[in-house]
Every structure is written in C-alpha cells, then in structure tokens.
mmCIF file of C-alpha atoms and ligand atoms in Angstrom:
data_model
loop_
_atom_site.group_PDB
_atom_site.id
_atom_site.type_symbol
_atom_site.label_atom_id
_atom_site.label_comp_id
_atom_site.label_asym_id
_atom_site.label_seq_id
_atom_site.Cartn_x
_atom_site.Cartn_y
_atom_site.Cartn_z
ATOM 1 C CA MET A 1 0.173 0.023 0.095
ATOM 2 C CA ALA A 2 1.306 3.523 -1.003
ATOM 3 C CA THR A 3 2.504 5.630 2.007
ATOM 4 C CA LEU A 4 -0.262 8.100 3.417
ATOM 5 C CA HIS A 5 1.083 11.516 4.486
ATOM 6 C CA CYS A 6 -1.149 12.722 7.344
ATOM 7 C CA LEU A 7 -0.758 16.203 9.373
ATOM 8 C CA LEU A 8 -1.334 15.575 13.227
ATOM 9 C CA CYS A 9 -1.932 18.778 14.938
ATOM 10 C CA GLY A 10 -3.570 19.988 17.669
ATOM 11 C CA ASP A 11 -3.346 21.392 21.419
ATOM 12 C CA PHE A 12 -2.392 18.099 22.962
ATOM 13 C CA ASP A 13 -1.476 17.876 26.724
ATOM 14 C CA LEU A 14 1.782 16.420 27.556
ATOM 15 C CA GLY A 15 1.818 12.751 26.399
ATOM 16 C CA GLU A 16 -1.414 13.091 24.549
ATOM 17 C CA GLU A 17 0.421 13.465 21.202
ATOM 18 C CA ALA A 18 2.553 10.357 21.859
ATOM 19 C CA GLN A 19 -0.684 8.377 22.679
ATOM 20 C CA TRP A 20 -2.252 9.427 19.551
ATOM 21 C CA ARG A 21 0.857 8.579 17.427
ATOM 22 C CA GLN A 22 0.902 4.943 19.090
ATOM 23 C CA ALA A 23 -2.764 4.313 18.581
ATOM 24 C CA LEU A 24 -2.306 5.702 14.767
ATOM 25 C CA ALA A 25 0.476 3.975 13.862
ATOM 26 C CA ALA A 26 -1.309 0.551 15.036
ATOM 27 C CA ALA A 27 -4.394 1.552 12.974
ATOM 28 C CA ALA A 28 -2.593 2.772 9.904
ATOM 29 C CA PRO A 29 0.778 1.194 9.677
ATOM 30 C CA GLN A 30 1.450 2.585 6.145
ATOM 31 C CA ALA A 31 0.868 6.228 7.311
ATOM 32 C CA ARG A 32 3.807 9.054 7.759
ATOM 33 C CA TRP A 33 2.836 11.535 10.571
ATOM 34 C CA LEU A 34 3.820 15.068 10.058
ATOM 35 C CA ASN A 35 3.620 17.918 12.372
ATOM 36 C CA LEU A 36 2.774 21.376 11.290
ATOM 37 C CA VAL A 37 6.509 22.533 10.419
ATOM 38 C CA GLU A 38 7.018 19.277 8.582
ATOM 39 C CA ALA A 39 3.641 19.566 6.676
ATOM 40 C CA ARG A 40 4.947 23.554 5.549
ATOM 41 C CA ALA A 41 8.131 22.084 4.566
ATOM 42 C CA ASP A 42 6.355 19.661 1.984
ATOM 43 C CA PRO A 43 2.734 21.238 1.844
ATOM 44 C CA SER A 44 1.451 19.162 -1.447
ATOM 45 C CA ALA A 45 2.483 15.862 0.185
ATOM 46 C CA VAL A 46 -0.428 16.162 3.067
ATOM 47 C CA GLN A 47 -3.410 14.157 2.054
ATOM 48 C CA ALA A 48 -5.337 14.346 5.395
ATOM 49 C CA ALA A 49 -5.231 16.224 8.673
ATOM 50 C CA LEU A 50 -6.090 14.840 11.936
ATOM 51 C CA VAL A 51 -6.690 17.773 14.218
ATOM 52 C CA ALA A 52 -7.415 18.792 17.794
ATOM 53 C CA ASN A 53 -8.200 22.613 18.150
ATOM 54 C CA PRO A 54 -5.282 23.468 15.558
ATOM 55 C CA PRO A 55 -3.932 26.937 15.412
ATOM 56 C CA PRO A 56 -6.271 29.075 12.955
ATOM 57 C CA GLY A 57 -4.941 29.104 9.531
ATOM 58 C CA SER A 58 -2.856 25.886 9.965
ATOM 59 C CA LEU A 59 -4.909 23.821 7.367
ATOM 60 C CA GLN A 60 -4.544 26.625 4.651
ATOM 61 C CA GLY A 61 -2.470 25.895 1.524
ATOM 62 C CA LEU A 62 -2.262 22.140 1.606
ATOM 63 C CA PRO A 63 -3.393 21.454 -2.058
ATOM 64 C CA GLY A 64 -3.688 17.796 -1.650
ATOM 65 C CA LEU A 65 -5.555 17.706 1.304
ATOM 66 C CA ARG A 66 -8.783 15.222 1.151
ATOM 67 C CA LEU A 67 -10.016 15.237 4.746
ATOM 68 C CA ILE A 68 -9.987 17.355 7.901
ATOM 69 C CA GLN A 69 -10.851 14.738 10.619
ATOM 70 C CA SER A 70 -11.371 16.185 13.888
ATOM 71 C CA LEU A 71 -10.243 14.422 16.840
ATOM 72 C CA TRP A 72 -12.768 16.302 18.914
ATOM 73 C CA ALA A 73 -16.609 15.538 18.874
ATOM 74 C CA GLY A 74 -17.500 19.276 18.804
ATOM 75 C CA VAL A 75 -16.218 21.164 15.698
ATOM 76 C CA ASP A 76 -17.220 24.661 16.767
ATOM 77 C CA LYS A 77 -13.664 26.189 17.037
ATOM 78 C CA LEU A 78 -12.721 24.537 13.808
ATOM 79 C CA LEU A 79 -15.483 25.724 11.674
ATOM 80 C CA ALA A 80 -14.663 29.358 13.207
ATOM 81 C CA ASP A 81 -11.365 29.230 11.863
ATOM 82 C CA PRO A 82 -11.411 31.838 8.612
ATOM 83 C CA GLY A 83 -8.712 29.810 7.276
ATOM 84 C CA LEU A 84 -10.581 26.605 7.109
ATOM 85 C CA PRO A 85 -10.454 25.371 3.436
ATOM 86 C CA ALA A 86 -13.983 25.499 1.944
ATOM 87 C CA ASP A 87 -13.491 22.926 -0.467
ATOM 88 C CA VAL A 88 -12.197 20.073 1.953
ATOM 89 C CA PRO A 89 -14.647 17.765 3.740
ATOM 90 C CA VAL A 90 -14.459 18.002 7.546
ATOM 91 C CA ALA A 91 -15.671 15.108 9.772
ATOM 92 C CA ARG A 92 -16.222 15.229 13.456
ATOM 93 C CA MET A 93 -15.107 12.672 15.945
ATOM 94 C CA VAL A 94 -17.485 9.696 16.979
ATOM 95 C CA ASP A 95 -15.946 7.472 19.480
ATOM 96 C CA PRO A 96 -18.029 5.081 21.296
ATOM 97 C CA ALA A 97 -15.684 4.961 24.118
ATOM 98 C CA MET A 98 -16.254 8.625 24.312
ATOM 99 C CA ASN A 99 -20.108 8.297 24.213
ATOM 100 C CA ALA A 100 -19.803 5.980 27.038
ATOM 101 C CA ALA A 101 -17.524 8.305 29.006
ATOM 102 C CA MET A 102 -20.073 11.048 28.622
ATOM 103 C CA ALA A 103 -23.115 9.045 29.516
ATOM 104 C CA GLU A 104 -21.139 7.925 32.753
ATOM 105 C CA THR A 105 -20.650 11.855 33.532
ATOM 106 C CA ALA A 106 -24.315 12.571 32.783
ATOM 107 C CA LEU A 107 -25.209 9.595 35.126
ATOM 108 C CA TRP A 108 -22.802 10.913 38.067
ATOM 109 C CA ALA A 109 -24.139 14.658 37.863
ATOM 110 C CA THR A 110 -27.871 13.205 38.016
ATOM 111 C CA LEU A 111 -27.205 10.796 40.512
ATOM 112 C CA SER A 112 -25.559 13.239 42.902
ATOM 113 C CA LEU A 113 -28.339 15.895 42.119
ATOM 114 C CA GLN A 114 -31.118 13.285 42.736
ATOM 115 C CA ARG A 115 -29.425 12.060 46.050
ATOM 116 C CA GLY A 116 -28.067 15.580 47.202
ATOM 117 C CA PHE A 117 -24.231 14.187 47.254
ATOM 118 C CA PHE A 118 -22.901 17.475 46.078
ATOM 119 C CA THR A 119 -24.806 19.002 49.366
ATOM 120 C CA TYR A 120 -23.347 16.003 51.629
ATOM 121 C CA ALA A 121 -19.822 17.117 50.302
ATOM 122 C CA ALA A 122 -20.311 20.654 51.108
ATOM 123 C CA ASN A 123 -21.617 20.045 54.512
ATOM 124 C CA GLN A 124 -18.604 17.672 55.118
ATOM 125 C CA ARG A 125 -16.362 20.592 54.483
ATOM 126 C CA ALA A 126 -18.622 22.758 56.802
ATOM 127 C CA GLY A 127 -18.232 20.131 59.540
ATOM 128 C CA LEU A 128 -22.249 19.730 59.453
ATOM 129 C CA TRP A 129 -23.662 16.152 60.100
ATOM 130 C CA ARG A 130 -27.031 16.865 58.590
ATOM 131 C CA THR A 131 -29.323 14.377 56.571
ATOM 132 C CA HIS A 132 -31.902 15.294 53.933
ATOM 133 C CA ALA A 133 -34.881 13.436 52.014
ATOM 134 C CA GLN A 134 -33.797 10.400 49.833
ATOM 135 C CA ARG A 135 -35.254 10.553 46.228
ATOM 136 C CA ARG A 136 -35.857 7.718 43.959
ATOM 137 C CA ALA A 137 -34.535 7.577 40.362
ATOM 138 C CA GLN A 138 -38.083 7.282 39.110
ATOM 139 C CA ASP A 139 -39.305 10.054 40.747
ATOM 140 C CA LEU A 140 -36.652 12.173 38.793
ATOM 141 C CA ARG A 141 -37.650 14.076 35.346
ATOM 142 C CA VAL A 142 -34.532 14.384 33.366
ATOM 143 C CA LEU A 143 -34.358 16.421 30.213
ATOM 144 C CA VAL A 144 -31.419 15.731 27.780
ATOM 145 C CA LEU A 145 -30.866 18.667 25.240
ATOM 146 C CA GLY A 146 -29.653 17.212 21.958
ATOM 147 C CA GLN A 147 -30.409 13.666 20.692
ATOM 148 C CA GLY A 148 -27.178 13.023 18.771
ATOM 149 C CA GLN A 149 -24.279 10.565 19.260
ATOM 150 C CA MET A 150 -23.717 11.819 23.080
ATOM 151 C CA GLY A 151 -27.243 12.993 24.182
ATOM 152 C CA GLY A 152 -28.726 9.771 22.719
ATOM 153 C CA THR A 153 -26.218 7.492 24.500
ATOM 154 C CA ALA A 154 -26.680 9.699 27.995
ATOM 155 C CA ALA A 155 -30.404 9.718 27.639
ATOM 156 C CA ALA A 156 -30.297 5.707 27.040
ATOM 157 C CA ALA A 157 -27.948 5.455 30.059
ATOM 158 C CA LEU A 158 -30.137 7.610 32.368
ATOM 159 C CA ALA A 159 -33.359 5.725 31.482
ATOM 160 C CA ARG A 160 -31.666 2.522 32.421
ATOM 161 C CA GLN A 161 -30.952 3.808 35.651
ATOM 162 C CA GLY A 162 -34.367 4.384 36.291
ATOM 163 C CA TYR A 163 -35.118 8.009 35.599
ATOM 164 C CA GLN A 164 -37.845 9.538 33.626
ATOM 165 C CA VAL A 165 -36.050 10.741 30.604
ATOM 166 C CA GLN A 166 -37.207 13.057 27.841
ATOM 167 C CA GLY A 167 -35.202 14.469 25.007
ATOM 168 C CA TRP A 168 -35.087 17.916 23.218
ATOM 169 C CA ARG A 169 -33.375 18.716 19.926
ATOM 170 C CA ARG A 170 -33.765 21.769 17.953
ATOM 171 C CA ASP A 171 -36.448 20.499 15.328
ATOM 172 C CA GLY A 172 -39.036 23.133 16.015
ATOM 173 C CA THR A 173 -40.119 21.466 19.426
ATOM 174 C CA PRO A 174 -41.105 23.971 21.800
ATOM 175 C CA LEU A 175 -38.644 23.787 24.748
ATOM 176 C CA ALA A 176 -40.389 25.624 27.443
ATOM 177 C CA PRO A 177 -43.095 23.068 28.223
ATOM 178 C CA LEU A 178 -40.385 20.328 28.450
ATOM 179 C CA LEU A 179 -38.191 22.476 30.783
ATOM 180 C CA ALA A 180 -41.531 22.942 32.875
ATOM 181 C CA THR A 181 -41.470 19.093 33.620
ATOM 182 C CA SER A 182 -37.868 18.627 34.194
ATOM 183 C CA ASP A 183 -36.034 18.350 37.570
ATOM 184 C CA VAL A 184 -32.558 18.041 35.766
ATOM 185 C CA VAL A 185 -31.405 19.258 32.300
ATOM 186 C CA VAL A 186 -28.474 17.974 30.944
ATOM 187 C CA ASN A 187 -27.166 19.780 27.917
ATOM 188 C CA LEU A 188 -25.376 17.859 25.113
ATOM 189 C CA LEU A 189 -26.340 20.016 22.513
ATOM 190 C CA PRO A 190 -23.646 21.190 19.556
ATOM 191 C CA LEU A 191 -22.658 24.836 19.635
ATOM 192 C CA THR A 192 -24.244 26.551 16.611
ATOM 193 C CA ALA A 193 -25.341 30.212 15.807
ATOM 194 C CA GLU A 194 -28.963 28.730 17.048
ATOM 195 C CA THR A 195 -27.809 27.213 20.144
ATOM 196 C CA ARG A 196 -25.471 29.874 21.553
ATOM 197 C CA GLY A 197 -26.772 31.658 24.303
ATOM 198 C CA LEU A 198 -29.985 29.269 24.600
ATOM 199 C CA VAL A 199 -29.443 28.798 28.325
ATOM 200 C CA ASP A 200 -30.640 32.253 29.703
ATOM 201 C CA ALA A 201 -33.163 33.754 32.079
ATOM 202 C CA ARG A 202 -36.037 32.565 30.087
ATOM 203 C CA PHE A 203 -34.570 28.961 30.151
ATOM 204 C CA PHE A 204 -34.179 29.063 33.729
ATOM 205 C CA ALA A 205 -37.504 30.701 34.494
ATOM 206 C CA ALA A 206 -39.232 28.009 32.541
ATOM 207 C CA LEU A 207 -37.844 25.289 34.909
ATOM 208 C CA PRO A 208 -39.479 24.185 38.204
ATOM 209 C CA ARG A 209 -38.016 25.937 41.165
ATOM 210 C CA GLY A 210 -34.923 24.313 42.422
ATOM 211 C CA ALA A 211 -34.026 22.239 39.320
ATOM 212 C CA GLY A 212 -30.390 21.208 38.550
ATOM 213 C CA PHE A 213 -28.788 22.158 35.372
ATOM 214 C CA VAL A 214 -25.779 20.110 33.826
ATOM 215 C CA ASN A 215 -23.697 21.631 31.137
ATOM 216 C CA LEU A 216 -21.519 18.870 29.333
ATOM 217 C CA ALA A 217 -21.484 20.720 26.089
ATOM 218 C CA ARG A 218 -20.165 24.198 25.463
ATOM 219 C CA GLY A 219 -19.845 27.302 27.617
ATOM 220 C CA ALA A 220 -21.308 29.515 25.245
ATOM 221 C CA HIS A 221 -24.462 27.881 25.319
ATOM 222 C CA VAL A 222 -25.075 29.540 28.726
ATOM 223 C CA VAL A 223 -25.535 33.262 29.648
ATOM 224 C CA ASP A 224 -23.187 33.013 32.938
ATOM 225 C CA ALA A 225 -24.901 36.174 34.366
ATOM 226 C CA ASP A 226 -28.318 34.737 33.882
ATOM 227 C CA LEU A 227 -27.061 31.462 35.518
ATOM 228 C CA LEU A 228 -25.746 33.101 38.522
ATOM 229 C CA ALA A 229 -28.753 35.082 38.897
ATOM 230 C CA ALA A 230 -31.064 31.864 38.776
ATOM 231 C CA LEU A 231 -28.733 30.354 41.387
ATOM 232 C CA ALA A 232 -28.902 33.441 43.643
ATOM 233 C CA SER A 233 -32.893 33.599 43.368
ATOM 234 C CA GLY A 234 -33.107 29.763 44.340
ATOM 235 C CA GLN A 235 -34.740 29.141 40.750
ATOM 236 C CA LEU A 236 -31.964 26.897 40.006
ATOM 237 C CA GLY A 237 -30.848 24.762 42.746
ATOM 238 C CA HIS A 238 -27.530 23.428 41.657
ATOM 239 C CA ALA A 239 -25.236 23.554 38.337
ATOM 240 C CA VAL A 240 -22.831 20.942 37.299
ATOM 241 C CA LEU A 241 -20.429 22.594 34.805
ATOM 242 C CA ASP A 242 -17.666 20.972 32.604
ATOM 243 C CA VAL A 243 -17.365 23.848 30.082
ATOM 244 C CA PHE A 244 -16.884 27.410 30.254
ATOM 245 C CA HIS A 245 -16.927 30.692 27.833
ATOM 246 C CA THR A 246 -13.146 30.899 28.545
ATOM 247 C CA GLU A 247 -11.170 27.750 29.357
ATOM 248 C CA PRO A 248 -9.336 27.431 31.731
ATOM 249 C CA LEU A 249 -11.991 29.210 33.711
ATOM 250 C CA PRO A 250 -10.203 32.532 34.674
ATOM 251 C CA ALA A 251 -9.013 32.622 38.523
ATOM 252 C CA GLY A 252 -11.530 34.665 40.490
ATOM 253 C CA HIS A 253 -14.522 34.088 38.465
ATOM 254 C CA PRO A 254 -17.553 33.362 40.807
ATOM 255 C CA PHE A 255 -18.086 29.906 39.498
ATOM 256 C CA TRP A 256 -14.849 28.509 41.239
ATOM 257 C CA GLN A 257 -16.029 29.412 44.909
ATOM 258 C CA HIS A 258 -19.742 29.045 44.191
ATOM 259 C CA PRO A 259 -21.456 26.584 46.736
ATOM 260 C CA GLN A 260 -24.252 25.574 44.442
ATOM 261 C CA VAL A 261 -21.834 25.017 41.364
ATOM 262 C CA THR A 262 -19.695 21.687 41.022
ATOM 263 C CA MET A 263 -16.986 22.029 38.221
ATOM 264 C CA LEU A 264 -15.034 20.005 35.965
ATOM 265 C CA PRO A 265 -12.024 21.019 33.735
ATOM 266 C CA HIS A 266 -13.777 20.205 30.599
ATOM 267 C CA ALA A 267 -13.106 16.697 31.391
ATOM 268 C CA ALA A 268 -16.719 15.158 30.997
ATOM 269 C CA ALA A 269 -15.357 12.913 27.965
ATOM 270 C CA PHE A 270 -12.424 12.684 26.137
ATOM 271 C CA THR A 271 -11.563 11.182 22.891
ATOM 272 C CA ASP A 272 -10.054 7.825 23.562
ATOM 273 C CA PRO A 273 -7.228 7.151 20.979
ATOM 274 C CA ARG A 274 -7.460 3.439 21.476
ATOM 275 C CA SER A 275 -10.849 3.299 19.615
ATOM 276 C CA ALA A 276 -10.920 6.838 17.863
ATOM 277 C CA ALA A 277 -7.736 6.200 16.141
ATOM 278 C CA ALA A 278 -9.500 3.370 13.932
ATOM 279 C CA VAL A 279 -12.338 5.526 13.445
ATOM 280 C CA ALA A 280 -10.150 8.582 12.127
ATOM 281 C CA MET A 281 -8.216 6.161 9.923
ATOM 282 C CA ALA A 282 -11.145 4.521 8.378
ATOM 283 C CA ASN A 283 -12.308 7.973 7.333
ATOM 284 C CA VAL A 284 -9.171 8.839 5.858
ATOM 285 C CA GLN A 285 -8.852 5.732 3.748
ATOM 286 C CA ALA A 286 -12.784 6.522 2.662
ATOM 287 C CA ALA A 287 -11.568 9.979 1.600
ATOM 288 C CA ILE A 288 -8.582 8.752 -0.239
ATOM 289 C CA ALA A 289 -10.615 6.206 -1.837
ATOM 290 C CA GLY A 290 -13.594 8.867 -2.899
ATOM 291 C CA ALA A 291 -15.907 6.765 -0.845
ATOM 292 C CA PRO A 292 -18.557 8.366 1.545
ATOM 293 C CA ILE A 293 -17.150 10.151 4.750
ATOM 294 C CA ALA A 294 -18.758 9.127 8.141
ATOM 295 C CA HIS A 295 -19.873 12.151 10.395
ATOM 296 C CA ARG A 296 -19.282 14.604 7.803
ATOM 297 C CA VAL A 297 -19.921 18.157 9.140
ATOM 298 C CA ASP A 298 -22.194 20.272 7.277
ATOM 299 C CA PRO A 299 -20.965 23.788 7.621
ATOM 300 C CA GLY A 300 -24.132 25.446 6.990
ATOM 301 C CA ARG A 301 -25.657 23.626 10.035
ATOM 302 C CA GLY A 302 -22.643 24.031 12.291
ATOM 303 C CA TYR A 303 -21.911 20.275 13.134
HETATM 304 C C1 GLV B 401 -14.928 17.883 23.426
HETATM 305 O O1 GLV B 401 -15.520 18.828 24.161
HETATM 306 C C2 GLV B 401 -15.053 17.495 22.180
HETATM 307 O O2 GLV B 401 -15.777 18.159 21.639
HETATM 308 O O3 GLV B 401 -14.689 16.480 21.743
#
C-alpha cells in the first residue's frame, strides 16, 4: 500500500500526542505523520489532517488535502477558523468510548443531584452532620438537550438507571413545556449560531423552582450572568459545569467558589485514541478512495 501522508496537529496535553501517534501507527502502519512544521516544508504531500483544535490558519495551503478529521466531537472552534479550506470535507469525531464516558458523567451528575451528594460534600467541608430526604430515580424527570451521539447515549443510560427521561433537539419542538416538567436538564447540544446563549434567564425561568442544570456541551450555550442570577434567586438549585466561555476558567470567576456550582475542567469525556484512531483512519481511507465520509460536518448547519 502507498504511504499515506497525514498531518497530526492540535493543542495536545503532555503525553497525549505520543498516545495518538502510537494508536494511529497501529491503526494505519502505512501512514507517515507530519507535524505542522514538516507539513509546511512539503505542503503538497499532505493528504489528510487529524486535528484537535489546531491553530487558526494551519490547514491553509495544503493542495492535496482530502479530509480534515477532527479528533474532537465538537467542531465549533474548527468551523470558526476563517482559514479553514472551504473545499475540503470536515468530519467530527464519533468515538464509542467517548460516548460511554459522557454517559457516565451525565449519570454521575444526575445521581448526585437526585441524592443530594453535592450537598453532603459541602456539608462535610462545613463540618455539618445533616441528612436530607432520599429521592428515588423514578421520581426524577431528566431532560437531555441534544439527541445526537452523546445525547442519545446519555439518555439511554439515564433511562436504564430508572429516571424519567425526555429528549429535545432543535427541530421546532417548543422547549419551554419540556423545561417546565424537568427536575434536571443535561445539555449535550452542539454549539451553533442557533444554540449559542440558549440557556438564559427565560430558560431558567421555565424550569420548576430548584431544578438542576448540567452543562457537558459548550460554555457559550449559557449566559453566565443569568445562571448566577438563577442560582442566587433559588430558581436553580445547583449547576454542574464542565465547560466555560473561557477555558481554563479565569481565576476569580464566581463559579470557582460558588457553593451551588460543581465544576469539572472540561473533562466530561475525552476522545479515547485506543478506539478513535481506527475511526479516524477508516475515514481517511474512505476520503482517499473517494468513498462516503462518516460523520461529515455540514458547515451550514454547524455540526
Ligand atoms: C470535547 O468537548 C469535544 O468536543 O470532543
């Protein structure tokens, strides 16, 4: 088989790139992996790019590029790059291990809200021995926003756990009536022009008083000032936030110390190279062969 030349680039953590290189070498032994500097030295050789939030403009000027495969599920940042070549297909990552991890995080957050475990943790820090009522899973109505790979997997896991699960997608179904009958809302929507700022004062006002909100999607879905106001008024009982407008969340942001906010450092679900490398390389092979590309992004739709 002819050697494949692929660009691998992104804002990888220490050790992450080595992990990808190892998994990709196993998935495609005939491929040669180039970093940005190597790709710039021989731009016409690059046939595919595997990217995780690459620097803006880094995919420009690669005339042989047949596929841009995101290693992230969410492609909002990638699509916002003005230097993204318009004529090269983009695919988002769909990794079954990542879907499973996201379902685990949705379960942890919902279970903790159901049983008040976040309150018990805060009480421990305050030296308080105090119990509260024990709710059953079937008493909790959970709304999952987004019915794609992650929303669908999370909703199924929550239903298996015994919760009353409803789903919503942006297909014209009115959201307010669903919010009115939800004790916990889990956000797994893609970030698009239509969903940016969706979680605002009106959104929180539509919930039953004291509801929980879990954001596992993107920070820009939420109007932070409205979330803080909803917590202050008691309209929102607790928020579990994995994602933020600016990441890392700046020091001094009110979320850091807020007693009704539980934070994760954008860690709800990582792409797992052990399974995702094969997913990515199957797509690269398809693109080179002129076959249909899986999970192709529609730039007009935004995901
Ligand atoms: C993580 O947020 C991703 O989009 O993969």
